[in-house]
Structure formats: structure tokens, C-alpha cells
Short mmCIF file of C-alpha atoms in Angstrom, two decimals:
data_model
loop_
_atom_site.label_atom_id
_atom_site.label_comp_id
_atom_site.label_asym_id
_atom_site.label_seq_id
_atom_site.Cartn_x
_atom_site.Cartn_y
_atom_site.Cartn_z
CA MET T 69 -32.22 -36.32 -16.73
CA LEU T 70 -31.33 -33.59 -19.21
CA GLN T 71 -33.77 -31.30 -17.46
CA ALA T 72 -32.11 -32.04 -14.11
CA ILE T 73 -28.69 -31.24 -15.60
CA LEU T 74 -29.94 -27.98 -17.13
CA GLU T 75 -31.55 -26.96 -13.87
CA SER T 76 -28.42 -27.61 -11.84
CA ALA T 77 -25.62 -26.90 -14.33
CA PHE T 78 -24.20 -23.82 -12.68
CA LEU T 79 -24.87 -25.12 -9.19
CA LEU T 80 -22.43 -27.93 -9.97
CA VAL T 81 -19.98 -25.43 -11.51
CA ALA T 82 -20.12 -23.33 -8.32
CA PHE T 83 -19.64 -26.48 -6.25
CA GLY T 84 -16.62 -27.52 -8.34
CA VAL T 85 -14.93 -24.12 -8.32
CA GLY T 86 -15.64 -23.71 -4.60
CA LEU T 87 -14.15 -27.12 -3.83
CA TYR T 88 -11.05 -26.37 -5.89
CA SER T 89 -10.46 -23.01 -4.21
CA TYR T 90 -11.67 -24.04 -0.73
CA LYS T 91 -8.27 -23.76 0.97
CA THR T 92 -7.82 -20.13 -0.10
CA LEU T 93 -11.35 -19.01 0.84
CA ASN T 94 -11.90 -16.81 3.88
CA LEU T 95 -14.69 -17.45 6.38
CA LEU T 96 -17.36 -15.50 4.47
CA TYR T 97 -16.79 -17.43 1.25
CA LYS T 98 -16.54 -20.73 3.10
CA VAL T 99 -20.04 -20.13 4.49
CA ILE T 100 -21.29 -19.39 0.95
CA PHE T 101 -19.62 -22.63 -0.18
CA TYR T 102 -21.42 -24.57 2.60
CA GLN T 103 -24.70 -23.13 1.29
CA VAL T 104 -23.80 -24.36 -2.20
CA VAL T 105 -22.98 -27.82 -0.78
CA ILE T 106 -26.32 -27.95 1.03
CA ALA T 107 -28.11 -26.82 -2.15
CA VAL T 108 -26.48 -29.71 -4.06
CA MET T 109 -27.40 -32.19 -1.32
CA VAL T 110 -31.00 -30.96 -1.16
CA TYR T 111 -31.30 -31.06 -4.93
CA VAL T 112 -30.02 -34.63 -5.09
CA ALA T 113 -32.18 -35.66 -2.12
CA SER T 114 -35.34 -34.08 -3.58
CA TYR T 115 -34.74 -35.83 -6.88
CA ALA T 116 -34.20 -39.15 -5.06
CA ILE T 117 -37.32 -38.69 -2.93
CA THR T 118 -39.62 -37.85 -5.86
CA THR T 119 -38.20 -40.74 -7.90
CA TYR T 120 -38.80 -43.09 -4.98
CA GLN T 121 -42.33 -41.79 -4.44
CA ARG T 122 -43.06 -42.12 -8.17
CA SER T 123 -41.81 -45.68 -8.17
CA LEU T 124 -44.15 -46.51 -5.28
CA LYS T 125 -46.98 -44.65 -7.03
CA ILE T 126 -47.61 -42.47 -3.97
CA PRO T 127 -48.26 -38.70 -4.15
CA GLU T 128 -45.00 -36.83 -4.73
CA ASN T 129 -44.31 -34.37 -1.93
CA ASN T 130 -40.85 -33.08 -1.13
CA GLN T 131 -41.96 -29.67 0.02
CA TRP T 132 -40.93 -30.42 3.64
CA LEU T 133 -37.34 -30.90 2.37
CA PHE T 134 -37.36 -27.47 0.76
CA ASN T 135 -38.74 -25.99 3.98
CA VAL T 136 -35.64 -27.28 5.74
CA TYR T 137 -33.53 -25.92 2.90
CA VAL T 138 -35.12 -22.46 3.12
CA LEU T 139 -34.27 -22.34 6.83
CA LEU T 140 -30.68 -23.51 6.30
CA GLU T 141 -30.19 -21.19 3.31
CA ALA T 142 -31.43 -18.20 5.32
CA VAL T 143 -29.14 -19.07 8.25
CA LEU T 144 -26.07 -19.47 6.02
CA LEU T 145 -26.63 -16.41 3.82
CA MET T 146 -27.37 -14.23 6.84
CA THR T 147 -24.31 -15.63 8.60
CA ALA T 148 -22.18 -14.64 5.59
CA ALA T 149 -23.68 -11.13 5.73
CA TRP T 150 -23.09 -11.03 9.50
CA ILE T 151 -19.38 -11.86 8.98
CA PHE T 152 -19.14 -8.80 6.72
CA PHE T 153 -21.24 -6.57 8.97
CA ARG T 154 -19.59 -7.41 12.31
CA GLU T 155 -16.42 -5.52 11.27
CA ARG T 156 -18.60 -2.46 10.61
CA LYS T 157 -20.79 -2.68 13.71
CA LEU T 158 -23.94 -3.45 11.71
CA ALA T 159 -24.39 -6.99 13.02
CA TRP T 160 -27.57 -5.95 14.83
CA LEU T 161 -29.24 -5.59 11.40
CA ILE T 162 -28.74 -9.31 10.76
CA ALA T 163 -30.16 -10.23 14.16
CA VAL T 164 -33.29 -8.15 13.51
CA GLY T 165 -33.64 -9.54 9.97
CA PHE T 166 -33.24 -13.14 11.07
CA LEU T 167 -35.86 -12.63 13.77
CA ILE T 168 -38.34 -11.30 11.21
CA PHE T 169 -37.63 -14.26 8.89
CA LEU T 170 -37.97 -16.75 11.75
CA LEU T 171 -41.33 -15.27 12.77
CA ALA T 172 -42.61 -15.52 9.17
CA PHE T 173 -41.29 -19.09 8.89
CA LEU T 174 -42.77 -20.31 12.17
CA TYR T 175 -46.09 -18.61 11.52
CA GLN T 176 -46.48 -20.22 8.10
CA VAL T 177 -45.44 -23.63 9.43
CA TYR T 178 -48.00 -23.22 12.23
CA ASP T 179 -50.68 -22.06 9.77
CA SER T 180 -50.14 -24.44 6.84
CA GLY T 181 -48.21 -27.33 8.39
CA PHE T 182 -44.63 -28.41 7.77
CA PHE T 183 -45.44 -30.36 4.60
CA GLN T 184 -46.63 -27.25 2.74
CA PHE T 185 -43.91 -25.14 1.21
CA VAL T 186 -43.25 -21.92 3.20
CA ASN T 187 -43.39 -19.58 0.20
CA TYR T 188 -44.15 -16.45 2.25
CA ALA T 189 -41.16 -17.17 4.50
CA LEU T 190 -39.05 -17.49 1.35
CA VAL T 191 -40.38 -14.14 0.10
CA THR T 192 -39.50 -12.58 3.50
CA GLU T 193 -36.07 -14.16 3.33
CA GLY T 194 -35.68 -12.87 -0.23
CA ILE T 195 -36.48 -9.28 0.69
CA LEU T 196 -34.14 -9.37 3.71
CA ILE T 197 -31.28 -10.96 1.75
CA VAL T 198 -31.66 -8.37 -1.03
CA VAL T 199 -31.47 -5.54 1.53
CA PHE T 200 -28.41 -7.00 3.31
CA TYR T 201 -26.47 -7.75 0.16
CA LEU T 202 -27.29 -4.37 -1.38
CA ILE T 203 -25.87 -2.76 1.77
CA ILE T 204 -22.70 -4.85 1.32
CA LEU T 205 -22.57 -3.69 -2.31
CA TYR T 206 -22.99 -0.04 -1.27
CA ILE T 207 -20.24 -0.26 1.36
CA ARG T 208 -17.90 -1.85 -1.17
CA PHE T 209 -18.66 0.62 -3.97
CA THR T 210 -17.94 3.56 -1.68
CA SER T 211 -14.60 2.08 -0.51
CA PRO T 212 -11.61 3.90 -2.03
CA GLY T 213 -9.97 2.23 -5.03
CA TYR T 214 -12.75 -0.31 -5.54
CA ILE T 215 -12.55 -2.13 -8.90
CA TRP T 216 -15.98 -3.74 -9.14
CA TYR T 217 -15.41 -6.25 -11.94
CA ARG T 218 -12.37 -7.73 -10.13
CA SER T 219 -14.13 -7.91 -6.79
CA PRO T 220 -15.41 -11.36 -5.70
CA GLU T 221 -17.90 -9.66 -3.36
CA PHE T 222 -19.50 -7.77 -6.23
CA TRP T 223 -20.29 -10.95 -8.15
CA LEU T 224 -21.48 -12.74 -5.01
CA CYS T 225 -23.82 -9.88 -4.06
CA ILE T 226 -25.12 -9.41 -7.61
CA GLY T 227 -25.84 -13.11 -8.05
CA VAL T 228 -27.62 -13.47 -4.73
CA THR T 229 -29.54 -10.20 -5.18
CA ILE T 230 -30.73 -11.01 -8.72
CA TYR T 231 -31.99 -14.42 -7.64
CA PHE T 232 -33.82 -13.38 -4.48
CA ALA T 233 -35.24 -10.19 -6.01
CA GLY T 234 -36.38 -12.05 -9.13
CA ILE T 235 -38.19 -14.88 -7.34
CA VAL T 236 -40.26 -12.61 -5.05
CA PRO T 237 -43.22 -12.05 -7.49
CA PHE T 238 -43.46 -15.71 -8.46
CA TYR T 239 -43.22 -17.14 -4.95
CA SER T 240 -45.70 -14.55 -3.64
CA MET T 241 -48.29 -16.04 -6.02
CA LEU T 242 -47.18 -19.68 -5.61
CA LYS T 243 -50.15 -20.85 -3.53
CA TYR T 244 -52.66 -19.31 -5.97
CA LEU T 245 -50.86 -20.72 -9.01
CA TYR T 246 -50.56 -24.19 -7.48
CA THR T 247 -54.27 -24.25 -6.67
CA HIS T 248 -55.68 -22.79 -9.92
CA HIS T 249 -52.96 -23.16 -12.58
CA GLN T 250 -50.80 -26.09 -11.57
CA LYS T 251 -49.27 -26.67 -15.01
CA LEU T 252 -48.43 -22.98 -15.42
CA SER T 253 -46.92 -22.99 -11.95
CA GLY T 254 -44.53 -25.74 -13.03
CA ILE T 255 -43.52 -23.87 -16.20
CA LEU T 256 -42.97 -20.59 -14.38
CA PHE T 257 -41.00 -22.39 -11.67
CA HIS T 258 -38.51 -23.71 -14.21
CA LEU T 259 -38.44 -20.41 -16.09
CA ILE T 260 -37.90 -18.14 -13.12
CA ASN T 261 -36.37 -20.23 -10.36
CA ASP T 262 -34.03 -22.30 -12.49
CA VAL T 263 -32.88 -19.51 -14.83
CA LEU T 264 -32.28 -17.07 -11.98
CA GLY T 265 -30.74 -19.90 -9.95
CA ASN T 266 -28.25 -20.55 -12.73
CA VAL T 267 -27.39 -16.84 -12.88
CA ARG T 268 -26.90 -16.86 -9.11
CA TYR T 269 -24.61 -19.87 -9.06
CA LEU T 270 -22.66 -18.66 -12.09
CA CYS T 271 -21.94 -15.40 -10.22
CA ILE T 272 -21.02 -17.37 -7.08
CA ALA T 273 -18.66 -19.58 -9.11
CA LEU T 274 -17.06 -16.43 -10.55
CA SER T 275 -16.67 -14.93 -7.07
CA PHE T 276 -14.96 -18.14 -5.83
CA PHE T 277 -12.65 -18.03 -8.84
CA LEU T 278 -11.74 -14.35 -8.39
CA PHE T 279 -11.09 -14.87 -4.68
CA PHE T 280 -8.86 -17.85 -5.43
CA LYS T 281 -6.97 -15.83 -8.07
CA GLN T 282 -6.41 -12.87 -5.73
CA ALA T 283 -5.38 -15.08 -2.81
CA SER T 284 -2.87 -16.93 -5.01
CA ALA T 285 -1.32 -13.76 -6.56
CA PRO T 286 2.20 -12.95 -5.19
CA THR T 287 2.52 -9.74 -3.10
CA PRO T 288 4.84 -7.05 -4.59
CA ALA T 289 8.21 -6.35 -2.86
CA GLN T 290 8.34 -3.23 -0.66
CA HIS T 291 11.27 -0.75 -0.41
CA GLU T 292 11.66 1.45 2.67
CA LEU T 293 13.30 4.81 1.96
CA VAL T 294 13.20 8.12 3.83
CA MET Y 174 -57.15 -14.55 -14.01
CA SER Y 175 -56.21 -16.18 -17.31
CA SER Y 176 -52.83 -17.86 -17.84
CA SER Y 177 -51.58 -15.08 -20.11
CA ASP Y 178 -52.53 -12.44 -17.52
CA ILE Y 179 -50.64 -14.33 -14.85
CA ILE Y 180 -47.55 -14.78 -17.04
CA LEU Y 181 -47.68 -11.09 -17.97
CA THR Y 182 -48.08 -9.97 -14.36
CA ILE Y 183 -45.33 -12.13 -12.99
CA SER Y 184 -42.94 -11.40 -15.89
CA PHE Y 185 -43.57 -7.67 -15.71
CA THR Y 186 -43.14 -7.54 -11.92
CA THR Y 187 -39.99 -9.67 -12.04
CA LEU Y 188 -38.53 -7.50 -14.78
CA LEU Y 189 -39.43 -4.35 -12.90
CA ILE Y 190 -37.76 -5.60 -9.73
CA LEU Y 191 -34.63 -6.65 -11.63
CA LEU Y 192 -34.49 -3.24 -13.32
CA LEU Y 193 -34.84 -1.61 -9.90
CA ILE Y 194 -31.94 -3.70 -8.60
CA ALA Y 195 -29.89 -2.71 -11.67
CA GLY Y 196 -30.75 0.95 -11.09
CA VAL Y 197 -29.79 0.75 -7.42
CA THR Y 198 -26.48 -0.95 -8.31
CA ILE Y 199 -25.69 1.71 -10.92
CA SER Y 200 -26.48 4.48 -8.41
CA PHE Y 201 -24.12 2.80 -5.89
CA PHE Y 202 -21.45 2.72 -8.59
CA ILE Y 203 -21.94 6.43 -9.34
CA ALA Y 204 -21.95 7.26 -5.61
CA GLY Y 205 -18.72 5.29 -5.21
CA ARG Y 206 -17.03 7.14 -8.04
CA GLN Y 207 -18.13 10.48 -6.65
CA ALA Y 208 -16.84 9.51 -3.21
CA THR Y 209 -13.50 8.48 -4.75
CA LYS Y 210 -13.36 11.73 -6.75
CA GLN Y 211 -14.09 13.80 -3.63
CA GLN Y 212 -11.47 11.86 -1.69
CA MET Y 213 -8.92 12.55 -4.43
CA GLU Y 214 -9.81 16.25 -4.51
CA LEU Y 215 -9.44 16.42 -0.74
CA THR Y 216 -6.08 14.65 -0.88
CA ASN Y 217 -4.90 16.96 -3.68
CA ALA Y 218 -6.05 20.01 -1.71
CA LYS Y 219 -4.16 18.78 1.37
CA LEU Y 220 -1.04 18.11 -0.70
CA SER Y 221 -1.27 21.57 -2.33
CA TYR Y 222 -1.71 23.17 1.08
CA GLU Y 223 1.29 21.31 2.50
CA LYS Y 224 3.35 22.17 -0.56
CA GLU Y 225 2.45 25.87 -0.22
CA LEU Y 226 3.19 25.74 3.49
CA ARG Y 227 6.60 24.21 2.86
CA LYS Y 228 7.26 26.78 0.17
CA VAL Y 229 6.38 29.63 2.55
CA GLU Y 230 8.49 28.07 5.33
CA THR Y 231 11.44 27.81 2.98
CA GLU Y 232 10.98 31.38 1.75
CA VAL Y 233 10.83 32.70 5.31
CA SER Y 234 13.86 30.64 6.27
CA GLU Y 235 15.84 31.85 3.23
CA HIS Y 236 14.78 35.43 3.91
CA LEU Y 237 16.01 35.16 7.52
CA MET Y 238 19.28 33.63 6.35
CA GLN Y 239 19.68 36.43 3.83
CA GLN Y 240 19.12 39.02 6.58
CA PHE Y 241 21.57 37.21 8.85
CA ALA Y 242 24.16 37.12 6.05
CA HIS Y 243 23.75 40.86 5.50
CA GLU Y 244 24.03 41.54 9.25
CA LEU Y 245 27.18 39.44 9.45
CA HIS Y 246 28.71 41.24 6.50
CA ASP Y 247 27.54 44.76 7.33
CA ASN Y 248 27.85 44.84 11.12
CA ILE Y 249 30.39 42.29 12.26
CA GLY Y 250 32.41 42.48 9.04
CA HIS Y 251 32.50 46.24 9.39
CA ALA Y 252 33.60 45.95 13.05
CA LEU Y 253 36.44 43.60 12.10
CA THR Y 254 37.51 46.01 9.33
CA CYS Y 255 37.56 48.85 11.86
CA ILE Y 256 39.72 46.75 14.21
CA ARG Y 257 42.15 46.06 11.33
CA LEU Y 258 42.33 49.79 10.47
CA GLU Y 259 42.97 50.63 14.13
CA LEU Y 260 45.77 48.09 14.25
CA GLU Y 261 47.30 49.57 11.05
CA ASN Y 262 47.14 53.05 12.61
CA LYS Y 263 48.79 51.80 15.79
CA LYS Y 264 51.58 50.16 13.72
CA LEU Y 265 52.13 53.44 11.84
CA ASP Y 266 52.24 55.40 15.11
CA ASP Y 267 54.61 52.96 16.78
CA PRO Y 268 56.59 50.61 14.41
CA THR Y 269 57.83 48.56 17.38
CA LEU Y 270 54.27 47.18 17.78
CA VAL Y 271 54.48 45.35 14.39
CA THR Y 272 55.89 42.13 15.91
CA LEU Y 273 53.54 42.32 18.92
CA LEU Y 274 50.44 42.82 16.80
CA ALA Y 275 51.32 40.16 14.13
CA PRO Y 276 49.57 37.21 15.89
CA ILE Y 277 46.49 39.40 16.52
CA GLU Y 278 46.42 40.36 12.82
CA THR Y 279 46.66 36.65 11.87
CA HIS Y 280 43.69 35.76 14.10
CA LEU Y 281 41.80 38.79 12.82
CA GLU Y 282 42.44 37.76 9.23
CA ASP Y 283 41.29 34.22 10.05
CA ALA Y 284 38.11 35.57 11.70
CA SER Y 285 37.42 37.82 8.70
CA GLN Y 286 37.92 34.90 6.32
CA GLN Y 287 35.55 32.70 8.37
CA LEU Y 288 33.00 35.50 8.53
CA ARG Y 289 33.22 36.03 4.79
CA LEU Y 290 32.70 32.31 4.07
CA LEU Y 291 29.86 32.05 6.60
CA SER Y 292 28.16 35.14 5.22
CA ARG Y 293 28.38 33.77 1.67
CA SER Y 294 27.01 30.38 2.68
CA PHE Y 295 23.97 32.06 4.24
CA ASN Y 296 23.54 34.51 1.38
CA THR Y 297 20.87 33.00 -0.88
CA GLU Y 298 21.63 35.39 -3.73
CA TYR Y 299 25.31 34.43 -3.69
CA VAL Y 300 24.58 30.69 -3.51
CA THR Y 301 22.15 30.80 -6.44
CA HIS Y 302 24.62 32.94 -8.42
CA ILE Y 303 27.38 30.32 -8.27
CA ASN Y 304 26.81 26.65 -9.20
CA LEU Y 305 26.34 23.77 -6.77
CA ILE Y 306 29.90 22.47 -7.06
CA GLU Y 307 31.29 25.89 -6.09
CA ALA Y 308 28.79 26.31 -3.27
CA ILE Y 309 29.68 22.93 -1.77
CA GLN Y 310 33.37 23.69 -2.30
CA LEU Y 311 32.83 26.96 -0.37
CA GLU Y 312 31.24 25.12 2.54
CA VAL Y 313 33.94 22.44 2.48
CA GLU Y 314 36.63 25.15 2.65
CA ARG Y 315 34.86 26.76 5.58
CA GLN Y 316 34.72 23.44 7.43
CA ARG Y 317 38.39 22.80 6.74
CA HIS Y 318 39.21 26.13 8.42
CA LEU Y 319 37.19 25.09 11.46
CA LYS Y 320 39.20 21.84 11.63
CA LYS Y 321 36.38 19.82 13.22
CA PHE Y 322 37.15 16.85 10.94
CA ALA Y 323 39.02 16.00 7.75
CA ILE Y 324 36.71 16.59 4.80
CA GLN Y 325 37.21 15.33 1.27
CA PHE Y 326 35.18 16.52 -1.72
CA GLU Y 327 35.05 14.62 -5.03
CA HIS Y 328 32.99 15.59 -8.06
CA ASP Y 329 32.80 14.62 -11.72
CA HIS Y 330 33.21 18.17 -13.14
CA ASN Y 331 30.02 17.72 -15.17
CA ASN Y 332 27.58 20.59 -15.74
CA PRO Y 333 24.79 20.79 -13.18
CA VAL Y 334 21.55 19.02 -14.14
CA LEU Y 335 19.39 20.63 -11.44
CA ASP Y 336 17.70 24.02 -11.69
CA LYS Y 337 18.69 26.89 -9.35
CA ASN Y 338 15.95 26.19 -6.80
CA GLN Y 339 16.89 22.52 -6.60
CA GLU Y 340 20.56 23.43 -6.22
CA LEU Y 341 19.70 25.78 -3.35
CA MET Y 342 17.68 23.00 -1.65
CA VAL Y 343 20.55 20.53 -2.11
CA PHE Y 344 22.98 23.05 -0.64
CA ARG Y 345 20.79 23.67 2.41
CA ILE Y 346 20.42 19.91 2.91
CA PHE Y 347 24.20 19.60 2.66
CA GLN Y 348 24.61 22.33 5.29
CA GLU Y 349 22.20 20.46 7.56
CA ILE Y 350 24.19 17.24 7.07
CA ILE Y 351 27.41 19.06 8.00
CA GLN Y 352 25.76 20.58 11.09
CA ASN Y 353 24.55 17.12 12.18
CA ALA Y 354 28.06 15.74 11.66
CA ILE Y 355 29.56 18.54 13.80
CA ARG Y 356 26.98 18.33 16.59
CA HIS Y 357 26.31 14.64 16.92
CA SER Y 358 28.56 12.33 14.94
CA LYS Y 359 32.01 12.74 16.61
CA ALA Y 360 33.38 11.88 13.16
CA LYS Y 361 37.05 12.23 12.23
CA ASN Y 362 36.53 12.00 8.46
CA LEU Y 363 33.85 13.10 6.06
CA VAL Y 364 33.67 12.21 2.34
CA VAL Y 365 31.46 14.18 -0.04
CA THR Y 366 30.81 12.83 -3.55
CA LEU Y 367 28.83 14.76 -6.15
CA SER Y 368 27.98 13.50 -9.63
CA ASN Y 369 25.81 15.08 -12.31
CA ALA Y 370 26.04 12.32 -14.94
CA PRO Y 371 24.33 10.08 -15.83
CA THR Y 372 22.04 11.44 -13.14
CA PHE Y 373 22.37 13.73 -10.13
CA ALA Y 374 23.66 12.10 -6.93
CA LEU Y 375 25.14 13.56 -3.77
CA GLU Y 376 26.62 11.23 -1.14
CA VAL Y 377 28.01 12.25 2.22
CA SER Y 378 29.58 9.62 4.50
CA ASP Y 379 31.18 9.97 7.89
CA ASP Y 380 32.99 7.59 10.24
CA GLY Y 381 31.16 8.81 13.33
CA ILE Y 382 29.17 7.01 16.01
CA GLY Y 383 26.08 6.49 13.82
CA PHE Y 384 22.48 6.37 15.04
CA SER Y 385 19.24 4.45 14.67
CA VAL Y 386 17.46 6.17 11.77
CA ASP Y 387 13.92 4.93 12.52
CA GLU Y 388 14.16 5.70 16.23
CA THR Y 389 15.53 9.20 15.62
CA LEU Y 390 12.96 10.03 12.94
CA ASN Y 391 10.15 9.05 15.31
CA SER Y 392 11.55 11.18 18.14
CA PRO Y 393 10.80 14.93 18.61
CA ARG Y 394 14.52 15.85 18.23
CA ALA Y 395 14.61 14.89 14.54
CA SER Y 396 13.61 18.31 13.21
CA GLY Y 397 16.85 18.57 11.18
CA LEU Y 398 16.32 15.19 9.51
CA LYS Y 399 12.66 15.97 8.86
CA ASN Y 400 13.65 19.33 7.37
CA MET Y 401 16.02 17.50 5.05
CA LYS Y 402 13.20 15.22 3.96
CA LYS Y 403 10.88 18.17 3.32
CA ARG Y 404 13.49 20.05 1.29
CA ALA Y 405 14.28 16.90 -0.72
CA THR Y 406 10.57 16.44 -1.51
CA MET Y 407 10.24 20.08 -2.53
CA ALA Y 408 13.20 19.68 -4.87
CA ASP Y 409 11.70 16.46 -6.28
CA LEU Y 410 14.64 14.49 -4.94
CA HIS Y 411 15.01 11.27 -2.98
CA CYS Y 412 16.81 11.39 0.39
CA GLU Y 413 18.07 8.14 1.91
CA ILE Y 414 19.78 7.95 5.30
CA ILE Y 415 21.72 4.79 6.11
CA SER Y 416 23.11 4.49 9.61
CA THR Y 417 23.32 2.12 12.54
CA PRO Y 418 24.87 2.84 15.96
CA GLY Y 419 28.63 2.38 15.76
CA SER Y 420 28.80 2.29 11.97
CA GLY Y 421 28.94 5.92 10.86
CA CYS Y 422 26.34 7.53 8.65
CA GLN Y 423 25.68 7.78 4.94
CA TYR Y 424 23.37 10.30 3.26
CA LYS Y 425 22.30 9.76 -0.34
CA LEU Y 426 20.47 12.42 -2.29
CA LYS Y 427 19.27 11.38 -5.74
CA LYS Y 428 16.75 12.35 -8.36
CA ASN Y 429 13.40 10.58 -7.97
CA VAL Y 430 13.26 7.24 -9.86
CA ALA Y 431 10.10 8.26 -11.75
CA ALA Y 432 11.81 11.45 -12.86
CA VAL Y 433 14.83 9.42 -14.01
CA VAL Y 434 12.64 6.96 -15.96
#
């Protein structure tokens, strides 16, 4: 139980802050919030499924659930990036990226079956998400008068980028580790995925908070003089 | 591969990738700052250029006014003086012409007076030699002679707080205001208030037909108003125009708030 709490601490913080500030969020941040909600639901569901399977003494396998989650996560994160890009006529990048991810996903499902985790699709998703969110970061940094530490987008992009960039080496070797070093695979999973996941959701919680704060701040009075 | 090799490989690769992301983010930050710096330099260059352009425009305009003032004084003033001398000679030759020529002499004297005042108001050297109160008084006197409207001038007798260049700008703006009042306002009364303490403020109000400030400023015929704005900016002053159709017009010229603070 303690392990579950430690793994999901900042996910719950992000969920709480997002729920509190939901009314002030714009479309992009609402999509990110939906991704957080789905992450919470998947986490709870996976825990319930493995507990149930353990109680029935049948092999534990919730990888199919995470395959669904990978697909939904990719759709939502790319949709958030698309919302940002469509104002700058870069939406075609998202379409191309999603197509590449979908091809990787479908190929791995076809090759390994739906009940094997699609780690290569996740790696593809990770690389694409890092590219998209770094582009968002670049566009923001080169905007005039940009104060990075007060910007919700900075923290969102940094959190997402750190997570997806950090998990690429581990998930690339997941199949090998699971086959030859199962125990080590479990340790590394908690070390890399959970730690980076907490960093990601902490940054997302901060971005929700900053957005809420900026949306709630009163606008200064304006004086019109020749 | 042994467990330690795997841990080392994965840890090292993860760390390397995270460092790369950090490096990329830092380079974006530096690129952003450079872009902001370049933008600021470009804006400053544009502002300097516009400031220089306005300065040159004002210098050319003052130079032309100076030339015009000299022409008025030297040519037309001289011609009027010659006419007066001729009339004096005629009166000496034939004393009976004194009564006949008296009204002509009156009009001639009036014309000479008007020419003298006009010449002084255009003469930059004269305007900068006297202080702002005297310059405005001069212009007010000239307008009273023209009898276009009743004009009242009130001031607080305090020493001027503006430098000579600013005073010249204020005077030219005041002349522009008067010209607008003559040409467009159909006003019967004009009130001019000048104060130098606690801070500089010049207010000119008329009871004319008024106009829509925003509409006029956006139209091509607002060159006078735009000139006023440019001169005010050059003198580091704030120019406010308050008017609506049917409600007269009020001009307020004050020192910039930042300068006051």
C-alpha cells in the first residue's frame, strides 16, 4: 500500500490541483487534466486487476490495460500539442507524428499480440512527444517578454519531456530485461518510471497551479490619453 | 550482460538523455534572450530614428519660420514703413490732407502692429529669448487685435520650470491650438491657463462646436493634432485633448507622470 502511495503521490497531487483549478483551465490544460484523470483510473484499475488475479492465484497480467493507456495517453498528449500548434500552422506535424506512432503501435500489437506490452510503441511515442514539447518550449522561449519560471507551459513541457526522454532507454530494453532479468526489470521500473513519473506529475501540478493563479489575477486598469 | 552492466548502461543512457534535454532547454533559453535583446535593440534603433527625424523636422520647420519672420520684418515691414514715410511727406506738402489721411494712418499703424506681433511669434530667436508667459501673452495680444474671439489668459506668475526647448515646443503647440480654434471651432470665448507650480500645466478651453477626437485623429486631416502630439513627446510632455461634438474643446498639456514622480 505504501509503495502504491509513493508511486502515485504526485499523480494524485496533479489530479487534485487540476480538479480545483478546472474551471479556469483553457482547452490545452483541460486535455492534460483528462490525461491525468485517465492515468489515475488506469492506475487504480491495474492495481484492482492484479489484486483480483492474485486472489484467484492466476498469472498476473495487466499489460493489455497499459496498452490501452499508451494509446489514450498518446492521443491526449498529441491533442494538447495540436491545440498549441494549430494557431501556428504546425498542426501537420502532429498528424505525421501520430501516424508514425499508430503504425508502431499496430505493428507491435500484430507482432506480439495485444496482451504483451507495446514497449516499442511507447518508445516511439516518447520520442515524438519529446520533439513536440521541445518545439513548444522553443516557441515560448523565443516569444517576447517570456518569463519562464512563471509560465505554466514551461513546467508542463519540462515535466512531460523529462519523463518521456528518461524512460526511452529502459523501455527500449524492457523485453530483454523481462526475459533474462525479471527481478532487475521490476527494480528499474520503479526507479525510472515511478521517479520520473512523479517529477512529471509534480511539474503538471505546478503548471495547473500557475495557470489558475494567472487566470484569477485581476487585470490592471487602462487609461487612454493622446 | 550482467545486472551491474545493465544498470550502468540504462542509468548512463538515461542520464545522458536528460542532460541533452537540459542542454537543449538552456540553449532555447539563451536563444530566447538573444531574440529579446535583438528585438529591444531594433525597437530602440527605430525610436532613435523617429526621434532624430522629428528633431530634424522641427529644426527645418523652425528654420522656415525664422526665414518667414525675417521676410515679414524686412520686406513687408519695410514696405509699410515706406508707405508711412510717404504719407508723412504728403502731409508736410499739403497740411489739408492730415484729416483725410488720418484713417489710413490708423489702419497702417494697426497693420504694422499686427505684422510686428506676427513676426515676433514666428521668430524662434525672439521666442526663446523671452519666457513662456511673455510669449503666450504676445500671442494672446495678437489674437485680441484680430478679434476672432474673446481670449482670457491666466497664469500663476511662477518662474518657468521648463527648459528653453520645451518652452518653444509648448509655444508652437499653443499656436497650433489657436489656429485650430480660428479655423474649425467657431468659438466665441477662449480661456488659457498656465501654471508652473507645483508642476507645469497649460490648459486651453473653448466654447466652440467640438469634435470627435478619436475619429479626427484617425482621419488624414489630423496633421495639426498629430503635430501637437509629436511636439509634446519631443518635449517630454503629455498632451490630452478632451472634446465631443457640441461641447467645445479642452487641451491639457502637462509634464509626464513619470517625470513628475
